[in-house]
mmCIF file of C-alpha atoms in Angstrom:
data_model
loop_
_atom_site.group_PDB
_atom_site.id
_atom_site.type_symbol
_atom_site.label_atom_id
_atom_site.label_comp_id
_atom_site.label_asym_id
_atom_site.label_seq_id
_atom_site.Cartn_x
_atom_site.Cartn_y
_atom_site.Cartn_z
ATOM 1 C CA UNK W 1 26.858 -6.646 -246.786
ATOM 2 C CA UNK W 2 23.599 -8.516 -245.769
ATOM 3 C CA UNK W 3 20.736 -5.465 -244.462
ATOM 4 C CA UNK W 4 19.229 -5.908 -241.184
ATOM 5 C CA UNK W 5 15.846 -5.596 -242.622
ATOM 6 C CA UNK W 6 16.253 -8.071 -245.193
ATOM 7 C CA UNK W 7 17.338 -10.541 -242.326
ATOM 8 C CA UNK W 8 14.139 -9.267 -240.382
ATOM 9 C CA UNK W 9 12.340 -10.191 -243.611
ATOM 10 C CA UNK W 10 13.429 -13.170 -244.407
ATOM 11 C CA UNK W 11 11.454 -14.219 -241.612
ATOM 12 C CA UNK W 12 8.620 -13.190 -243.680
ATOM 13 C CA UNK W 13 9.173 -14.529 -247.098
ATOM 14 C CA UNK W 14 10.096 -10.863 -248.737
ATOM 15 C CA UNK W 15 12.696 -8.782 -250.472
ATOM 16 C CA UNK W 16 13.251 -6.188 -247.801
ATOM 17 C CA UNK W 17 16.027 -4.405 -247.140
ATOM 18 C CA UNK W 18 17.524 -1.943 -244.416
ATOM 19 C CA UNK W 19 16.546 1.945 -245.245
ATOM 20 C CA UNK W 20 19.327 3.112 -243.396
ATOM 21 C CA UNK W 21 17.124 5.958 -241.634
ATOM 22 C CA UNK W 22 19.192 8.470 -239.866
ATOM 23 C CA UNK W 23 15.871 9.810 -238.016
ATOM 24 C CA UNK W 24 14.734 9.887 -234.669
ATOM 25 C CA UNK W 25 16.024 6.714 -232.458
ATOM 26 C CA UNK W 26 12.421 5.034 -232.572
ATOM 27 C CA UNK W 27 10.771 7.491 -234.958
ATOM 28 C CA UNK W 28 7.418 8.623 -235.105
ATOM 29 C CA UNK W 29 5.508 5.898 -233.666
ATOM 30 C CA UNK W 30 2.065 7.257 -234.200
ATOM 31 C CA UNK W 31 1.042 5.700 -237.769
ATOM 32 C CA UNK W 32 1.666 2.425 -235.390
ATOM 33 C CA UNK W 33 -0.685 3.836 -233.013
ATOM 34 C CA UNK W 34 -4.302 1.686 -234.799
ATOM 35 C CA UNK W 35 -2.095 -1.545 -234.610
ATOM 36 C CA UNK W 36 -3.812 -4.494 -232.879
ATOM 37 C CA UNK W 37 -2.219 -7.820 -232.059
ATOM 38 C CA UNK W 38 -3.781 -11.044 -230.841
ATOM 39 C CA UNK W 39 -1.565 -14.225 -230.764
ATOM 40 C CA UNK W 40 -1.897 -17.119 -232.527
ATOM 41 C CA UNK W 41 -3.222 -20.774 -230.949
ATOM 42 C CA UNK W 42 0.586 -21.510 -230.474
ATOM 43 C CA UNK W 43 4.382 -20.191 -231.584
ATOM 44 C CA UNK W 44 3.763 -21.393 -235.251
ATOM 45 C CA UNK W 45 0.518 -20.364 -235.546
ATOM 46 C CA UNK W 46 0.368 -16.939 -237.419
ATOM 47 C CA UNK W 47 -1.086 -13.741 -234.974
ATOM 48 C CA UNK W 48 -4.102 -11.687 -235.695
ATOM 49 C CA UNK W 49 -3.120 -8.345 -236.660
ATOM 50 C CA UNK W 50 -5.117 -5.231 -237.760
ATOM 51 C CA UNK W 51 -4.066 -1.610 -238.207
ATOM 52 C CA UNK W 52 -6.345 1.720 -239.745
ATOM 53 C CA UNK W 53 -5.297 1.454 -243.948
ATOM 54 C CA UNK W 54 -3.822 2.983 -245.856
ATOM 55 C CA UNK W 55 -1.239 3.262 -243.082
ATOM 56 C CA UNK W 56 0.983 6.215 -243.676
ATOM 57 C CA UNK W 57 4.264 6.752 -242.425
ATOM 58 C CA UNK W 58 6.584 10.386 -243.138
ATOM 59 C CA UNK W 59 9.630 8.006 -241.570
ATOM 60 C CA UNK W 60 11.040 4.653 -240.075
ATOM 61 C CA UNK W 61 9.367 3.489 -236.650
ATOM 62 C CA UNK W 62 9.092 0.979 -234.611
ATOM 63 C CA UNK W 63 7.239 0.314 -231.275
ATOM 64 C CA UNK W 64 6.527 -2.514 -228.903
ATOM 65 C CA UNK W 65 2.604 -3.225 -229.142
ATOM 66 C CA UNK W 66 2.526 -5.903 -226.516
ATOM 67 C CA UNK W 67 5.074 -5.942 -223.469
ATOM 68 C CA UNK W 68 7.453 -8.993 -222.799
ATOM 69 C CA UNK W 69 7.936 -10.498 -219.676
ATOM 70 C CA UNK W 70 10.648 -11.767 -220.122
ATOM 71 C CA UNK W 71 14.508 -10.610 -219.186
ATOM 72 C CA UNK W 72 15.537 -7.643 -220.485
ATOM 73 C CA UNK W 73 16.945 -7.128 -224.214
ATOM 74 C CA UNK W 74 20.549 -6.258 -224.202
ATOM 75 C CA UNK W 75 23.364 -5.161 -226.432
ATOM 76 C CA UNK W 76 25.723 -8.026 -227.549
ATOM 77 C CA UNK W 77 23.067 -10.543 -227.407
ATOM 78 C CA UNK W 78 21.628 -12.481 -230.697
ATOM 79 C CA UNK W 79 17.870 -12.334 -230.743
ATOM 80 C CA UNK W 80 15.880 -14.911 -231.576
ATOM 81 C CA UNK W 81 12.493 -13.831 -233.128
ATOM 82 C CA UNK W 82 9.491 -14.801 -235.472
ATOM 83 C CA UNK W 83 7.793 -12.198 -237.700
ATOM 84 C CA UNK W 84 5.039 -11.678 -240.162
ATOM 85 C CA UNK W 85 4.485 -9.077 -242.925
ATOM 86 C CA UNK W 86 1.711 -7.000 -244.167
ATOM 87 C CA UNK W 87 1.192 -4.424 -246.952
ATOM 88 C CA UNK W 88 0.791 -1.410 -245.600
ATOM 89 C CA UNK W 89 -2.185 0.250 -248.150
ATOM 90 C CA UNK W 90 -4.272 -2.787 -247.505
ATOM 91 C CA UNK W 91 -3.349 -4.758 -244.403
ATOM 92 C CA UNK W 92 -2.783 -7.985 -246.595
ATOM 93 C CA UNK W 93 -0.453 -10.486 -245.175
ATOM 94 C CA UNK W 94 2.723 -10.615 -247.470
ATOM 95 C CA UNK W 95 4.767 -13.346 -245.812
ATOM 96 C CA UNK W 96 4.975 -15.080 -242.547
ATOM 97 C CA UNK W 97 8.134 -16.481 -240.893
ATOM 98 C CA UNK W 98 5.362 -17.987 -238.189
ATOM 99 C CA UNK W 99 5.493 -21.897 -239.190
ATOM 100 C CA UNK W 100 9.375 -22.213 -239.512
ATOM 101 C CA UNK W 101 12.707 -21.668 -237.034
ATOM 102 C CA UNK W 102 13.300 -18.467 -235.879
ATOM 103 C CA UNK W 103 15.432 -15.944 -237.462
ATOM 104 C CA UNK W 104 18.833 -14.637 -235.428
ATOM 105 C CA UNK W 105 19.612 -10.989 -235.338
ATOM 106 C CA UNK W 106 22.132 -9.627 -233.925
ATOM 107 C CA UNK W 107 21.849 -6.843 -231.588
ATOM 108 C CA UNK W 108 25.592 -5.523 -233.045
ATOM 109 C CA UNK W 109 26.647 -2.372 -234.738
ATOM 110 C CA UNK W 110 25.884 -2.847 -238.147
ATOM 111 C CA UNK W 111 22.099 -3.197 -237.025
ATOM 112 C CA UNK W 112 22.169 -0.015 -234.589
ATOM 113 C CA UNK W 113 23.662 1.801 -237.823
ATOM 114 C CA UNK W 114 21.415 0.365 -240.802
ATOM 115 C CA UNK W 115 17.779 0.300 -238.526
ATOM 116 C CA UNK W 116 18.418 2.423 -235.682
ATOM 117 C CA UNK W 117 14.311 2.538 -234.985
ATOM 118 C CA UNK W 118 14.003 -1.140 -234.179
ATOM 119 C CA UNK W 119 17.454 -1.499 -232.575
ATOM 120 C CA UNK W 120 16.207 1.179 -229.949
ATOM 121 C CA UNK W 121 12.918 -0.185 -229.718
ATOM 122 C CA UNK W 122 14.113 -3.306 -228.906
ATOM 123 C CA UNK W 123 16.521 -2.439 -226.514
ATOM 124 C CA UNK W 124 14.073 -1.089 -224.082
ATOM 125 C CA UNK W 125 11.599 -4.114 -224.589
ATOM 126 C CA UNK W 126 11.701 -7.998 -223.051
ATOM 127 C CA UNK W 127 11.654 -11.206 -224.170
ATOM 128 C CA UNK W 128 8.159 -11.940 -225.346
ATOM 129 C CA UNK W 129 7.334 -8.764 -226.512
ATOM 130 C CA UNK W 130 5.626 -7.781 -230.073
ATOM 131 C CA UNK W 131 6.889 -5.359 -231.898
ATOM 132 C CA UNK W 132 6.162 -3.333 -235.246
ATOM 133 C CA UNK W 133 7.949 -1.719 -237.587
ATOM 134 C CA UNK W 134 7.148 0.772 -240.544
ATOM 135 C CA UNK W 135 9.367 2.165 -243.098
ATOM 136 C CA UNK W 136 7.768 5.036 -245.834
ATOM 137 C CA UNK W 137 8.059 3.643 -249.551
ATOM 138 C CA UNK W 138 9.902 6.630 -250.651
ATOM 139 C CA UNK W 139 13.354 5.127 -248.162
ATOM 140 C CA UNK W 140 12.393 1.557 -248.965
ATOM 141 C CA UNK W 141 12.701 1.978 -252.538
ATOM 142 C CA UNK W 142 16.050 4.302 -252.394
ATOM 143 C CA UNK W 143 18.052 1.454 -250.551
ATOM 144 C CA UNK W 144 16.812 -1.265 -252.810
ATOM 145 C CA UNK W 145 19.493 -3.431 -255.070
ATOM 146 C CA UNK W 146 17.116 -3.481 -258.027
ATOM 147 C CA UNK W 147 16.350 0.081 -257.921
ATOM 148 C CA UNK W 148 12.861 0.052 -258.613
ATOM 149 C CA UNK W 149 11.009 3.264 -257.499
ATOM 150 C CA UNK W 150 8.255 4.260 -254.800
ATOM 151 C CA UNK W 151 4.922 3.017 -255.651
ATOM 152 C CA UNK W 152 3.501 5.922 -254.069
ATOM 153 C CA UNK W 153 3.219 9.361 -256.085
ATOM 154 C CA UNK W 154 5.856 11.636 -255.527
ATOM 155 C CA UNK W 155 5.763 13.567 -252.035
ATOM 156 C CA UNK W 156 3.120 10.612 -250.494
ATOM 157 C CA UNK W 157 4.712 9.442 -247.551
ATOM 158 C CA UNK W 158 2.677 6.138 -248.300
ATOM 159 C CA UNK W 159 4.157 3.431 -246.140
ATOM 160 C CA UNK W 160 5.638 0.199 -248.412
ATOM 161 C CA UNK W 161 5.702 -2.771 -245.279
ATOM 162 C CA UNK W 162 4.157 -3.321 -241.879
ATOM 163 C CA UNK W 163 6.604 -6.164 -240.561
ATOM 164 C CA UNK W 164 5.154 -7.424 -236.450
ATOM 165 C CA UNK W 165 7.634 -9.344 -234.965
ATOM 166 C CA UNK W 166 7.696 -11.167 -231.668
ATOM 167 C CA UNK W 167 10.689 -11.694 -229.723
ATOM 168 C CA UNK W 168 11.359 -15.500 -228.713
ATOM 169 C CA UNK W 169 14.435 -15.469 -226.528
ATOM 170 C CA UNK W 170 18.006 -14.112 -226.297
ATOM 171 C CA UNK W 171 21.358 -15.613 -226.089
ATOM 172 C CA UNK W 172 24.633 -13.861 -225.712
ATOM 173 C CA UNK W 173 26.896 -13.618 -229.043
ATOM 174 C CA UNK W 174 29.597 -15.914 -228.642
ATOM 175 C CA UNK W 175 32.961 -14.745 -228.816
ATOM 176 C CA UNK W 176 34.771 -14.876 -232.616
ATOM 177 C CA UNK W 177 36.403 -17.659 -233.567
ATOM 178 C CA UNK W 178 40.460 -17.584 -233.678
ATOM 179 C CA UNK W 179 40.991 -17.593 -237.512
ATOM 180 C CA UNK W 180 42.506 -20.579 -238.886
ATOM 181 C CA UNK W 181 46.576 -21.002 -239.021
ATOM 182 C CA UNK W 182 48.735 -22.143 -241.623
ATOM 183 C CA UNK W 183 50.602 -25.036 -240.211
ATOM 184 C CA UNK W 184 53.856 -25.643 -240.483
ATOM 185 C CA UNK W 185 56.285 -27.936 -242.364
ATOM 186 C CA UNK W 186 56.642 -30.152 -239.624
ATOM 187 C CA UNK W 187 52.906 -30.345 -239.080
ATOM 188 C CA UNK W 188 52.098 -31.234 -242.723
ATOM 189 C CA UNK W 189 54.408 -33.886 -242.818
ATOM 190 C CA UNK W 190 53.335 -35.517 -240.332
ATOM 191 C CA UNK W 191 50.055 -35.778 -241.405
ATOM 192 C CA UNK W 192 51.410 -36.755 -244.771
ATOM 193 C CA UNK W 193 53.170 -39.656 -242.864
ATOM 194 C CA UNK W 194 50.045 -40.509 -241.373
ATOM 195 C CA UNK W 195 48.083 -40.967 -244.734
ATOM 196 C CA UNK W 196 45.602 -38.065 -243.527
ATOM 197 C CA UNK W 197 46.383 -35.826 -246.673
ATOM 198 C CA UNK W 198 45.078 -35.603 -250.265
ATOM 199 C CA UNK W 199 46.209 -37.159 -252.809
ATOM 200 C CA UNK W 200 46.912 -36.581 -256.602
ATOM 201 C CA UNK W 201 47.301 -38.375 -259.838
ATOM 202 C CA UNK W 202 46.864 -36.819 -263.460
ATOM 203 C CA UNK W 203 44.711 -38.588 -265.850
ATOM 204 C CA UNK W 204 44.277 -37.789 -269.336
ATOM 205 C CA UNK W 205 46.406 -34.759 -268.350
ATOM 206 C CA UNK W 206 43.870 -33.751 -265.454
ATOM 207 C CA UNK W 207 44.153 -34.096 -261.853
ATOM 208 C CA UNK W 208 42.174 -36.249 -259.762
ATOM 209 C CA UNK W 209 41.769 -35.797 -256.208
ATOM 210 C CA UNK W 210 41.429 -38.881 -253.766
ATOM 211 C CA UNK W 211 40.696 -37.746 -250.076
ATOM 212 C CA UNK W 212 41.602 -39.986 -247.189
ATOM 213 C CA UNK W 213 39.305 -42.353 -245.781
ATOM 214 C CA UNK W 214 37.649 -42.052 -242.063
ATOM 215 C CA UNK W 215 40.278 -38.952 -241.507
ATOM 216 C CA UNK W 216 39.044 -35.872 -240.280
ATOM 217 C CA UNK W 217 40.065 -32.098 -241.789
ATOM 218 C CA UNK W 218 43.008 -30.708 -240.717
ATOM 219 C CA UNK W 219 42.365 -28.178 -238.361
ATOM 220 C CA UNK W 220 44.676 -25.472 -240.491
ATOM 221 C CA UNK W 221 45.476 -24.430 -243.554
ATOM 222 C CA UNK W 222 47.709 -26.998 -245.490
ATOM 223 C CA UNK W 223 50.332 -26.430 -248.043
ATOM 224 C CA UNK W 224 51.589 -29.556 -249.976
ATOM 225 C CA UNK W 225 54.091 -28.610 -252.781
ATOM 226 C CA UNK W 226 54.105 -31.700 -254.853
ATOM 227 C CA UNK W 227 56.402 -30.288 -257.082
ATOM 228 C CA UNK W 228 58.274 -26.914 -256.862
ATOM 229 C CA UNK W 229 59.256 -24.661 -259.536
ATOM 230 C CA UNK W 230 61.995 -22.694 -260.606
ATOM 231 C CA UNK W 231 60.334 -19.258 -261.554
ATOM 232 C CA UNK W 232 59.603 -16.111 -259.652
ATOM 233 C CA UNK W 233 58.008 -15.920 -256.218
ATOM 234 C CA UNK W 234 54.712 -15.136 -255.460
ATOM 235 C CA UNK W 235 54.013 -12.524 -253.695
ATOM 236 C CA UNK W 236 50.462 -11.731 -251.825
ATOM 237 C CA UNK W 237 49.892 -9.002 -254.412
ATOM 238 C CA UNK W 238 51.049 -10.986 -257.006
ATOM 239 C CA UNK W 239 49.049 -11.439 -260.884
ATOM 240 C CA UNK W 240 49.280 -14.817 -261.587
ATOM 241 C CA UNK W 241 48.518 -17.547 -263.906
ATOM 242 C CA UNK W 242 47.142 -20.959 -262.913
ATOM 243 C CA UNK W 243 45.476 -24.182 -263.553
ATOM 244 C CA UNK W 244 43.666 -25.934 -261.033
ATOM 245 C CA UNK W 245 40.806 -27.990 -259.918
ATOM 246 C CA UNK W 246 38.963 -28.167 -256.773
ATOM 247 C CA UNK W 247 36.846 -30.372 -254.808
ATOM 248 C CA UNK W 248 35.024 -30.625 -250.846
ATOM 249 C CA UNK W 249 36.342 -32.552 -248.703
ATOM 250 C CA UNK W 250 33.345 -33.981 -247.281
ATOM 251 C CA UNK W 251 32.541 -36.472 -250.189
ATOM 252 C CA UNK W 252 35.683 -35.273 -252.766
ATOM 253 C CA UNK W 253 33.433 -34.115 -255.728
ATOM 254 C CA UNK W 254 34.612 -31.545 -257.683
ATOM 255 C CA UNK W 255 32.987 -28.443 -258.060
ATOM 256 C CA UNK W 256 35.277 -26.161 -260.121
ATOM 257 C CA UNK W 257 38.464 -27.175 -262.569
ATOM 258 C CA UNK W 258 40.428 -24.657 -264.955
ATOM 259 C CA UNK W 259 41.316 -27.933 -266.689
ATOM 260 C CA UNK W 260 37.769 -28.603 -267.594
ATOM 261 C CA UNK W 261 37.485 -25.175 -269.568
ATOM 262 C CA UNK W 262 40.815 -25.749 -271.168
ATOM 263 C CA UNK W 263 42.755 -22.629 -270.262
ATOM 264 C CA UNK W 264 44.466 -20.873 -267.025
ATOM 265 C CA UNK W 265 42.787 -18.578 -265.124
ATOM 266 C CA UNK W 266 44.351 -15.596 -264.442
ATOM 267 C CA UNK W 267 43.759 -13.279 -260.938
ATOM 268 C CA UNK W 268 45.357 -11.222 -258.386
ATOM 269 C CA UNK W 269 46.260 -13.069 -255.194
ATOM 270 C CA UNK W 270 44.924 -10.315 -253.334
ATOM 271 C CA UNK W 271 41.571 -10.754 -254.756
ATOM 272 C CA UNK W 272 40.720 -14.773 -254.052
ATOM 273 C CA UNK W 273 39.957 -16.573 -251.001
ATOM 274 C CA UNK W 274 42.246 -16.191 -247.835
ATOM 275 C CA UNK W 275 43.377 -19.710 -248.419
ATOM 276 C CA UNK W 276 44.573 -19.215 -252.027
ATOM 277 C CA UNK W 277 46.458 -15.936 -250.728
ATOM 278 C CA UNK W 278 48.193 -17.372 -247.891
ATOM 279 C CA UNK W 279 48.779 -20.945 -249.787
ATOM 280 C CA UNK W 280 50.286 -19.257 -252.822
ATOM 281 C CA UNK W 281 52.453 -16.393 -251.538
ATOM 282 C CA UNK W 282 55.869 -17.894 -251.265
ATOM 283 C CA UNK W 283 55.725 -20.007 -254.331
ATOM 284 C CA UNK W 284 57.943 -19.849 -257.058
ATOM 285 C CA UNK W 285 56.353 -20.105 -260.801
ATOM 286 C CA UNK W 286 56.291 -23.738 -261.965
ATOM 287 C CA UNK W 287 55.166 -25.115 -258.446
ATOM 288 C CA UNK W 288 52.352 -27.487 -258.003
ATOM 289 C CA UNK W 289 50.462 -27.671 -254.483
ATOM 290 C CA UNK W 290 48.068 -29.226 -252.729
ATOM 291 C CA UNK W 291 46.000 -26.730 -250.791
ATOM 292 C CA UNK W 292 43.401 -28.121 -248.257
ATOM 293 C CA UNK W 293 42.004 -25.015 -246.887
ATOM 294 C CA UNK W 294 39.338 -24.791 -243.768
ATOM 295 C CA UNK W 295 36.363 -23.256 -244.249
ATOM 296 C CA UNK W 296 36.916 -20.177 -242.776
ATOM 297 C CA UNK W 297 40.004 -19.238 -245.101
ATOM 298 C CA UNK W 298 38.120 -20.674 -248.083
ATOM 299 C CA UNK W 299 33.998 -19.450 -248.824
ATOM 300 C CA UNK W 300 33.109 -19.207 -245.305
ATOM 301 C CA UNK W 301 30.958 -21.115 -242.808
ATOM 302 C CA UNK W 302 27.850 -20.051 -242.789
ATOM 303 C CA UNK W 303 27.850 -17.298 -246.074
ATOM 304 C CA UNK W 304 28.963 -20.456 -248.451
ATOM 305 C CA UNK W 305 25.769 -22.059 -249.030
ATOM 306 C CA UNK W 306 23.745 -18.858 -248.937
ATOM 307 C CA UNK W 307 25.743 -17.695 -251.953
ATOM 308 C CA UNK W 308 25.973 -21.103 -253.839
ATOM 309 C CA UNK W 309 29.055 -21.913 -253.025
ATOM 310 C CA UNK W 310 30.738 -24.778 -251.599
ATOM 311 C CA UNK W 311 30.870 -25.318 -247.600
ATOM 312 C CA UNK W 312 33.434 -26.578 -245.590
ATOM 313 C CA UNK W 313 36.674 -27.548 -246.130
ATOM 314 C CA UNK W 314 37.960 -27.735 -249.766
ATOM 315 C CA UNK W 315 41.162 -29.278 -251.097
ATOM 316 C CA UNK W 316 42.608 -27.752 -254.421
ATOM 317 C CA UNK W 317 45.555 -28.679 -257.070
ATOM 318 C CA UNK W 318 46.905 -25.725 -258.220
ATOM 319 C CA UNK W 319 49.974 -25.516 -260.752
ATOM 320 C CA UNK W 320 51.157 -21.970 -260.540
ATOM 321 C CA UNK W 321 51.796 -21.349 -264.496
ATOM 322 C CA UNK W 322 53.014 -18.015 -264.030
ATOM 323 C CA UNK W 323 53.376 -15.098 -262.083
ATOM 324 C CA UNK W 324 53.501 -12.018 -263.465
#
């Protein structure tokens, strides 16, 4: 699960991530107290900020510096914010989010839970407000992946990060997206009558994908059996055995092919993308399909290219080997 403060500091250029404080709902605000802010010459401009240093901290805090006046911050809403980072011992700037986009954070559960300080904070502050946040070195270091310990000595409550962020505007989250649908036989054949399907051929005993010309994505999950098989069914719990190669639909390269390695891959259908589970279950051994799978069903929309993986819709040949 991405952290709220790693989101906060990717705005900054760092490798922060949420403490997951359970104190007070804005903490102790006073090592924020000595905090000065002046704004830059414009939004991309970096602001001038000073504090007293070494800046000490015994927990998470956060406190509007300079009021908003804009509307009020609410729950529900995405906020849309820039932010700059300092260390703490020195004041030094450690990353700036100033000269780009603004970052989006949600104002949602999972950031009351993880950063309850600057979720308060910001709920009783306005658009166009600055705000900073502290977190003690001992809780930074505790939450982090890599594990790496405080750099302050045992029992000093030496702050790690001084992140100031200034709140650009609000918008309200948009309601969730219906999941996509498997469509139905009918539905598939028709667009197969239309020409707006993939295509297969094997060559040199591997499969090559051709997608349609000037034809959109089908807006659902597709399931093409191009050949079925005799064996046992597929359940969505199901170990199976399968060869199969995959490529995007946006420009039909491949990006992954059990064919290319020269052996099956074997996997639970309860542990692969939604797609692959819903496209599969059903199928007897021996089958080979054509799954084009949205987005949504398949890496995701937005997560995909985060975690190097492809975007979008992708369109798979699969030949269910075996299922065990």
């Amino acid at each position: 699960m991405r952290k709220v403060m790693a989101l906060v500091a990717t705005a900054s250029l760092l490798l922060v991530t949420a403490c997951g404080s359970t104190g007070a709902s804005s903490g102790d605000a006073a090592p924020l107290s000595s905090i000065k802010i002046t704004p830059g010459s414009d939004d991309t401009s970096d602001p001038t900020v000073t504090f007293d240093t070494p800046l000490v901290a015994t927990e998470t805090a956060a406190q509007v510096i300079v009021k908003g006046k804009g509307d009020d911050i609410k729950e529900n809403q995405n906020i849309k914010f820039k932010s700059i980072a300092y260390n703490a011992e020195d004041g030094a700037i450690a990353g700036s989010g100033f000269a780009g986009e603004p970052v989006t954070l949600p104002t949602n559960e999972e950031f009351k839970t993880q950063l309850p300080a600057l979720y308060e904070t910001l709920m009783q502050a306005k658009v166009g407000s600055w705000v900073a946040m502290v977190e003690p070195a001992a809780e930074a270091a505790a939450t982090t992946e890599e594990g790496a310990s405080p750099s302050a000595e045992e029992g000093t409550p030496q702050a790690k990060t001084v992140v100031v962020l200034k709140v650009v505007s609000t918008e309200e989250i948009p309601p969730a997206a219906e999941p996509s649908k498997k469509l139905g036989d009918d539905e598939v054949k028709k667009l197969k009558d239309e020409g707006a399907l993939p295509t297969v051929e094997m060559k040199d005993d591997k499969p090559s994908i051709t997608i349609p010309k000037d034809k959109e994505a089908p807006a659902g999950l597709v399931v093409d059996v191009v050949k079925e098989g005799t064996g046992k069914v597929a359940t969505a719990t199901s170990k199976v055995s399968a060869n199969y190669t995959g490529v995007r639909w946006e420009d039909g390269k491949q990006f992954d092919s059990s064919y290319d390695r020269g052996e099956a891959s074997d996997f639970g259908l309860d542990g692969v993308i939604a797609g692959w589970t819903q496209g599969l279950t059903g199928l007897k051994a021996g089958t080979q399909v054509m799954l084009t799978i949205p987005g949504d069903l398949a890496y995701g929309l937005d997560e995909a290219s985060a975690q190097g993986r492809p975007a979008g819709t992708l369109v798979f040949f699969v030949e269910l080997k075996e299922v065990k």
